[in-house]
CSV table of C-alpha atoms in Angstrom, one decimal:
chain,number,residue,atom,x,y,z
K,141,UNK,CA,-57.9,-51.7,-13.8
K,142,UNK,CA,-57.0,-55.4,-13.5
K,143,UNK,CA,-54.3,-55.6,-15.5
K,144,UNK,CA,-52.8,-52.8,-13.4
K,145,UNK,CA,-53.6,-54.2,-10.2
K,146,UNK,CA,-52.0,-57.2,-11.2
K,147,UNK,CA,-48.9,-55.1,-12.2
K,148,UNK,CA,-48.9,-53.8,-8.6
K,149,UNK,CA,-48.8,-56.6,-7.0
K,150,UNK,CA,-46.3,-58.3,-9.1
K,151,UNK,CA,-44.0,-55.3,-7.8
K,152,UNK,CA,-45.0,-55.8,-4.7
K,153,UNK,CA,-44.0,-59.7,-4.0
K,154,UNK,CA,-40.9,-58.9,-5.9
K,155,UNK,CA,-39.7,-56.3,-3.5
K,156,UNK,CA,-40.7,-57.9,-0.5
K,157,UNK,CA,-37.9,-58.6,1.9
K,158,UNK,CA,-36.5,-62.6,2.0
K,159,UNK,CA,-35.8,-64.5,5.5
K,160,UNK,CA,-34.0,-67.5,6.0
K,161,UNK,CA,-34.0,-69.3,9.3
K,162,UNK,CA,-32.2,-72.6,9.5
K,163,UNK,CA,-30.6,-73.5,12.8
K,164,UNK,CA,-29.1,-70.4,14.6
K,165,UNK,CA,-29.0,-68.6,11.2
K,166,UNK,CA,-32.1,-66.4,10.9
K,167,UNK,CA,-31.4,-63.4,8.4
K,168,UNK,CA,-33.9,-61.6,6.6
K,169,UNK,CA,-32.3,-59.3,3.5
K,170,UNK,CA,-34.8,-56.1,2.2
K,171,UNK,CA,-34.7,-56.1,-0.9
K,172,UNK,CA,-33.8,-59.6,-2.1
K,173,UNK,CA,-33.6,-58.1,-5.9
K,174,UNK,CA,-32.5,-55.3,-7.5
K,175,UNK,CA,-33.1,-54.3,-11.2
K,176,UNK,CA,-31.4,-51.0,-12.4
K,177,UNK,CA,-29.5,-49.3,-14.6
K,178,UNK,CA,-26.3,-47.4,-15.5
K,179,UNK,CA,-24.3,-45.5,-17.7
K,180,UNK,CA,-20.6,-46.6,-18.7
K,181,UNK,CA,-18.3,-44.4,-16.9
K,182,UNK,CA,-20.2,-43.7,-13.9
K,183,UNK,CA,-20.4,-45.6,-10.5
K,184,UNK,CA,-24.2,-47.4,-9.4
K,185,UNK,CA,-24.3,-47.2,-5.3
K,186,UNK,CA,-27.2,-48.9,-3.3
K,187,UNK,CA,-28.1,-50.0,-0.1
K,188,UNK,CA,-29.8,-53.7,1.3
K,189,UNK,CA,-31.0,-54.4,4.5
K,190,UNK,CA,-29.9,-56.9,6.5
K,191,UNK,CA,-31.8,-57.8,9.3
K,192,UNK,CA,-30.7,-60.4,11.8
K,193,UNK,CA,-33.8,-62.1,13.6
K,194,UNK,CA,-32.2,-65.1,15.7
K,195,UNK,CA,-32.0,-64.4,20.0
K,196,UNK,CA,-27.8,-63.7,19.6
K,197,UNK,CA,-25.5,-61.6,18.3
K,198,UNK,CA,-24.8,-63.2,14.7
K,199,UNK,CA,-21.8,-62.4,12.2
K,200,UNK,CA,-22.3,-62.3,8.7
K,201,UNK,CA,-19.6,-62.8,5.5
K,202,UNK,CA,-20.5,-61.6,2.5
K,203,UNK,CA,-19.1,-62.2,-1.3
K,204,UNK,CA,-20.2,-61.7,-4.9
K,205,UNK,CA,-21.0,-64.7,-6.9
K,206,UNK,CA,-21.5,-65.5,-10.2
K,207,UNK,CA,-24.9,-67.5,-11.6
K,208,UNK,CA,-27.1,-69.3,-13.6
K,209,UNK,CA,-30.9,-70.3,-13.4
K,210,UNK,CA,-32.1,-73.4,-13.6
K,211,UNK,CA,-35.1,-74.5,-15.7
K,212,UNK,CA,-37.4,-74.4,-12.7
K,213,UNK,CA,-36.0,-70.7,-12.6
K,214,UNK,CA,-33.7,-71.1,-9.0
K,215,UNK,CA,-30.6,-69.3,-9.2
K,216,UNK,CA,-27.7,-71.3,-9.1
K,217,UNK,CA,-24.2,-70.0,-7.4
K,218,UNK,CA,-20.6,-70.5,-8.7
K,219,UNK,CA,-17.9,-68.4,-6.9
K,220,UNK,CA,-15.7,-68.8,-9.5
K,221,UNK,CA,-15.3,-66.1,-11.8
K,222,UNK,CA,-16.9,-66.6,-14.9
K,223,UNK,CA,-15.3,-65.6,-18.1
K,224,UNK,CA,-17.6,-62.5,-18.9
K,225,UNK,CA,-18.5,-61.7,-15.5
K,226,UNK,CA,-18.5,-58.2,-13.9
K,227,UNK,CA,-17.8,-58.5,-10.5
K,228,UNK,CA,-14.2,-57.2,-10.6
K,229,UNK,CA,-16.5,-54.1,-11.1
K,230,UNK,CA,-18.1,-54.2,-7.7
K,231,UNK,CA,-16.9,-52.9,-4.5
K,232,UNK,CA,-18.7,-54.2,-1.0
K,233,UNK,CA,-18.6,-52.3,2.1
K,234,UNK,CA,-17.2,-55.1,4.0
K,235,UNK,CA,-16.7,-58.9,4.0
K,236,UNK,CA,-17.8,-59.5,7.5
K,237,UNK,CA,-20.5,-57.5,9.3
K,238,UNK,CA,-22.1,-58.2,12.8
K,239,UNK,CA,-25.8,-57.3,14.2
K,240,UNK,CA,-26.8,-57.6,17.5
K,241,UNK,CA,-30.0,-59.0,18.4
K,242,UNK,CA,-33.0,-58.5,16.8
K,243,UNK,CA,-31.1,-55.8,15.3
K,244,UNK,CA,-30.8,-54.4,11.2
K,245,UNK,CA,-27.4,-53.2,9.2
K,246,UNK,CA,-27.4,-51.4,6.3
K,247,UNK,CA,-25.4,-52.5,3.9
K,248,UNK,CA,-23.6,-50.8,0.7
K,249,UNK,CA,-22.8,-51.7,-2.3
K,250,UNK,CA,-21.5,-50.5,-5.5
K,251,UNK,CA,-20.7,-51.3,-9.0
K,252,UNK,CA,-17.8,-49.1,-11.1
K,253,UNK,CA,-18.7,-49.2,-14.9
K,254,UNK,CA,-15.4,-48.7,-17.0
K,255,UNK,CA,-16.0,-45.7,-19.2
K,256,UNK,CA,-15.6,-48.3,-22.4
K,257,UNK,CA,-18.1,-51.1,-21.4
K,258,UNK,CA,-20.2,-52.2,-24.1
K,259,UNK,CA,-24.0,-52.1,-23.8
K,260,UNK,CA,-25.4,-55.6,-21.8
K,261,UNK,CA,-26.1,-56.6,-18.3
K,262,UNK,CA,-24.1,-57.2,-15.5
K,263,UNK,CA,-25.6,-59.6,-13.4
K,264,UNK,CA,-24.0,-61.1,-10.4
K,265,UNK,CA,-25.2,-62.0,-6.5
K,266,UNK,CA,-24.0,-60.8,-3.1
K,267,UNK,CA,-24.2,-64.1,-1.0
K,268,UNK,CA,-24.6,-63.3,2.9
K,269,UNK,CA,-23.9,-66.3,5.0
K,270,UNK,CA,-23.9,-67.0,8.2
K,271,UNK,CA,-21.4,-69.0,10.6
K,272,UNK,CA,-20.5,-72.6,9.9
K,273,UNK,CA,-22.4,-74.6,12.8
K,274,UNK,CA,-22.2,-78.2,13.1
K,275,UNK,CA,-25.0,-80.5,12.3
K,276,UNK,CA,-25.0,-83.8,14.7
K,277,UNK,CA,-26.2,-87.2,13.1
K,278,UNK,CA,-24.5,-90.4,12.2
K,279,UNK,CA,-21.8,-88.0,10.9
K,280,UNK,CA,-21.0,-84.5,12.4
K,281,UNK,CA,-20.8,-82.3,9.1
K,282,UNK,CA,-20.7,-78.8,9.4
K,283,UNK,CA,-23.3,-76.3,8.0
K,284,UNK,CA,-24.1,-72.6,7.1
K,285,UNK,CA,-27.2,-70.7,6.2
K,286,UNK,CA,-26.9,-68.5,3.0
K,287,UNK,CA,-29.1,-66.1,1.1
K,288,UNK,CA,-28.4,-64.7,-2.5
K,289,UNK,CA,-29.2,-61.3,-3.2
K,290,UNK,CA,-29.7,-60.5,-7.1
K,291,UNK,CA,-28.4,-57.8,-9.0
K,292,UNK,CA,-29.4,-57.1,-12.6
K,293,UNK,CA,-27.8,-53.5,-13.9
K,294,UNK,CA,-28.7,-52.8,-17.4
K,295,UNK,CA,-25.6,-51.2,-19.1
K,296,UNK,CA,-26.4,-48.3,-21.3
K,297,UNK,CA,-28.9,-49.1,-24.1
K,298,UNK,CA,-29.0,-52.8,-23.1
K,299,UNK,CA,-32.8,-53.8,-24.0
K,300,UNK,CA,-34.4,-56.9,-24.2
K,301,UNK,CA,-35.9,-58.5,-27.2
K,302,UNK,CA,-38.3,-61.3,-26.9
K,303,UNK,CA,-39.2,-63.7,-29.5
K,304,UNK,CA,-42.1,-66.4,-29.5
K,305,UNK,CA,-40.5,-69.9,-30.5
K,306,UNK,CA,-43.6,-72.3,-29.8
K,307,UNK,CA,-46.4,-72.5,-28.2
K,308,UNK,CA,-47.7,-76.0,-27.0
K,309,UNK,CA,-50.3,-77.2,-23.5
K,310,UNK,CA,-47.8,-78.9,-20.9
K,311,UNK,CA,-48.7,-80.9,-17.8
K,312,UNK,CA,-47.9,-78.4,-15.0
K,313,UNK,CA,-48.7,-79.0,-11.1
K,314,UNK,CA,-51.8,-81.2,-11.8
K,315,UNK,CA,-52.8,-78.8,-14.7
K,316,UNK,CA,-52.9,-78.8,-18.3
K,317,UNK,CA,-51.8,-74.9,-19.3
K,318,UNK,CA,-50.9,-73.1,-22.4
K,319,UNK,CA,-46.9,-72.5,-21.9
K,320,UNK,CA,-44.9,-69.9,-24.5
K,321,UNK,CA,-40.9,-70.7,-25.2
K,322,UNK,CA,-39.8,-67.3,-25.4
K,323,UNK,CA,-36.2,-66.7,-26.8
K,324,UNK,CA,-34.4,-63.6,-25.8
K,325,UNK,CA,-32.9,-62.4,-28.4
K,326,UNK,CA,-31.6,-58.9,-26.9
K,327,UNK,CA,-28.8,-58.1,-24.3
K,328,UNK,CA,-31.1,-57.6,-21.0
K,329,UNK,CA,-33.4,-59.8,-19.3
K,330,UNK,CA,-36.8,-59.7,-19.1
K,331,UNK,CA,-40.2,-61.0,-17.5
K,332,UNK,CA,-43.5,-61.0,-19.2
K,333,UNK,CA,-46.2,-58.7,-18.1
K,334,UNK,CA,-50.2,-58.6,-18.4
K,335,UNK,CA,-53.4,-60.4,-19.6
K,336,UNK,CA,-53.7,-63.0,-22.6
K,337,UNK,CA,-57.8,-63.5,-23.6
K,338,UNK,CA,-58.6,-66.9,-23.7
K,339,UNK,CA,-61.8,-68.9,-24.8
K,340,UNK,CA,-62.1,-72.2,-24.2
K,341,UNK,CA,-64.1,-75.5,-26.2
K,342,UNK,CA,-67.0,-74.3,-23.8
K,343,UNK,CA,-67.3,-70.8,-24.7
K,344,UNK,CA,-65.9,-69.8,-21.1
K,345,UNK,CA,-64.1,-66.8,-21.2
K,346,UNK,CA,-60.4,-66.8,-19.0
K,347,UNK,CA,-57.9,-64.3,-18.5
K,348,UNK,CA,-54.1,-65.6,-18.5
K,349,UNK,CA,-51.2,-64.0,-16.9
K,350,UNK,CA,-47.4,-65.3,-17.5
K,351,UNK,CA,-45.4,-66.4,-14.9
K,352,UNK,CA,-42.9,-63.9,-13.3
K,353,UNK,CA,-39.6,-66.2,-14.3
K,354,UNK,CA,-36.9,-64.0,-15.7
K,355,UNK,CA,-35.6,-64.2,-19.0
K,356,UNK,CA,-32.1,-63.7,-19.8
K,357,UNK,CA,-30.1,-62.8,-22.8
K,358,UNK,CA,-29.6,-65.4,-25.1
K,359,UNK,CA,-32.0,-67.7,-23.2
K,360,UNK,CA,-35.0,-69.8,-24.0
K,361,UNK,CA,-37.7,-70.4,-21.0
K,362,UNK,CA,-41.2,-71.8,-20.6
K,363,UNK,CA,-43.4,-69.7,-19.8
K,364,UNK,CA,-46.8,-71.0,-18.8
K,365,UNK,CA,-50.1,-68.8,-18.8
K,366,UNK,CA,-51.5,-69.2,-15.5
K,367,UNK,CA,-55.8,-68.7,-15.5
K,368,UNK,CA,-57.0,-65.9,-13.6
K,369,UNK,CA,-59.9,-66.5,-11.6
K,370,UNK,CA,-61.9,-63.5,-9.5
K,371,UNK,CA,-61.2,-65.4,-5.9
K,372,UNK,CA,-57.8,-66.3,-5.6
K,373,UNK,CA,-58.2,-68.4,-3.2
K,374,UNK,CA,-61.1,-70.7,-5.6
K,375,UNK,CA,-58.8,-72.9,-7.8
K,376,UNK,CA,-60.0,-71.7,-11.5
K,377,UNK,CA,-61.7,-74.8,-13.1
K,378,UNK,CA,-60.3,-77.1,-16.2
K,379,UNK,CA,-59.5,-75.8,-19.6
K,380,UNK,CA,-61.7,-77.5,-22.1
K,381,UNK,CA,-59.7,-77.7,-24.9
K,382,UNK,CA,-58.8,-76.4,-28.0
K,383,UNK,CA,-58.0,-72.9,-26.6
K,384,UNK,CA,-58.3,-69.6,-28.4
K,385,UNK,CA,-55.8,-67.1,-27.2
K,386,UNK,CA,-55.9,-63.7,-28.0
K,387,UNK,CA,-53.7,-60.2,-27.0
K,388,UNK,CA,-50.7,-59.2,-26.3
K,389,UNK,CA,-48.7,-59.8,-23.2
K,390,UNK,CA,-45.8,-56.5,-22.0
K,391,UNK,CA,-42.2,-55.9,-21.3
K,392,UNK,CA,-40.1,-53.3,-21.0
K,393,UNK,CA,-42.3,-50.7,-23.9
K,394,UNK,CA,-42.5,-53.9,-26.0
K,395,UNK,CA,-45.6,-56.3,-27.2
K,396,UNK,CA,-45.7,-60.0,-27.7
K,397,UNK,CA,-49.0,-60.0,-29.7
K,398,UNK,CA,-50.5,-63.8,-29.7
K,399,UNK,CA,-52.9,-65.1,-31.9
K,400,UNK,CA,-53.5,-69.0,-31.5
K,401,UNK,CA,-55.6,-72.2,-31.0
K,402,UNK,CA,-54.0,-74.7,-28.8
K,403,UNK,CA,-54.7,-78.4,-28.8
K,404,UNK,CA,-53.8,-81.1,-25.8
């Protein structure tokens, strides 16, 4: 019952709408992410809402975008086309929009798959931003207000395949946690799903979850097991190490089993 609870409202945060208010630009885009699937040969469509929020009338421009994630896990933007990219393949309803005051747009998009692409991922971004406005200080520079909305589509049988490298305790936010490097091996990303049993040098018993970062093809990312306490809002107390770790964490009809001790 936990586990799935958790599952729900891992769903939830990630479809939950993204706003961005800086200046006069104050967008809000529902949903910030979207992870699908198609066939080769047949055309994806789907909709994002753009809402604007700001008192005025405000004018969008919108444009795919190549990217990359960082090790924190922040996407990272290049308009340039990348050598293996897929946006040729995607069609956007327009590059400039407007909406009124406190008013919403929705949007379409759509991405064409040739009838001969080969199973993988095409991953891209539509960047909305807003108008350039200038910024007075020592030196007038002008600035914009931009949100990146993320589009993973699975292309025929692409699948993930996720691989435990090491496992090691790393200094995180204060904390000392048990991280995993996971290699993806396969041609889809990923993220990591469910409970990890832990018992501690004190006999205490603590449930782990993985953080939500995305794994992509051919990547390897920390992932640190975050402890599980019954209040979320009571910090869960230190880990007396060594740490036994035992189960199997989820993806995508998959299981990472793990069987360890860790050390600081």
């Amino acid at each position: 019952m936990r586990l799935a609870r958790l599952r729900t409202l891992a769903a939830l945060l990630a479809s939950l709408p993204v706003c961005v208010a800086a200046q006069g630009f104050s967008a809000l885009v529902s949903p910030p992410r979207f992870e699908d699937s198609a066939r080769p040969g047949t055309t994806y469509r789907n909709v994002v809402e753009i809402s604007n929020l700001s008192p005025a009338s405000a004018r969008y421009t919108l444009k795919t975008a190549d990217w990359r994630l960082d090790p924190q896990g922040a996407a990272i933007f290049d308009e340039a086309l990348a050598p293996d990219s897929c946006r040729p393949w995607v069609g956007l309803e327009a590059a400039q929009i407007e909406v009124g005051t406190q008013g919403k747009r929705r949007y379409r998009f759509e991405v064409a798959v040739p009838a001969d692409a080969p199973a993988g991922e095409c991953r891209f971004a539509i960047l909305l931003e807003g108008e350039p406005e200038t910024v007075r200080g020592s030196v007038a520079l002008p600035v914009s207000g931009r949100i990146g909305i993320i589009v993973y589509l699975a292309v025929g049988d692409a699948a993930a395949r996720l691989q435990t490298r090491a496992m090691a305790v790393q200094r995180i936010d204060g904390r000392d946690l048990p991280v995993l490097e996971i290699h993806n091996a396969g041609n889809a990303h990923s993220r990591l799903e469910g409970l990890i049993d832990g018992t501690d040098a004190q006999g205490r018993k603590i449930a782990f979850a993985p953080s939500n970062l995305p794994i992509l093809p051919g990547e390897t990312r920390s992932i640190a097991l975050q402890p599980q306490g019954d209040d979320p809002a009571t910090p869960a107390p230190p880990i007396a190490y060594p740490l036994k770790l035992e189960g199997a964490l989820d993806w995508d009809r998959q299981r990472l089993e793990l069987d360890a001790v860790l050390n600081r």
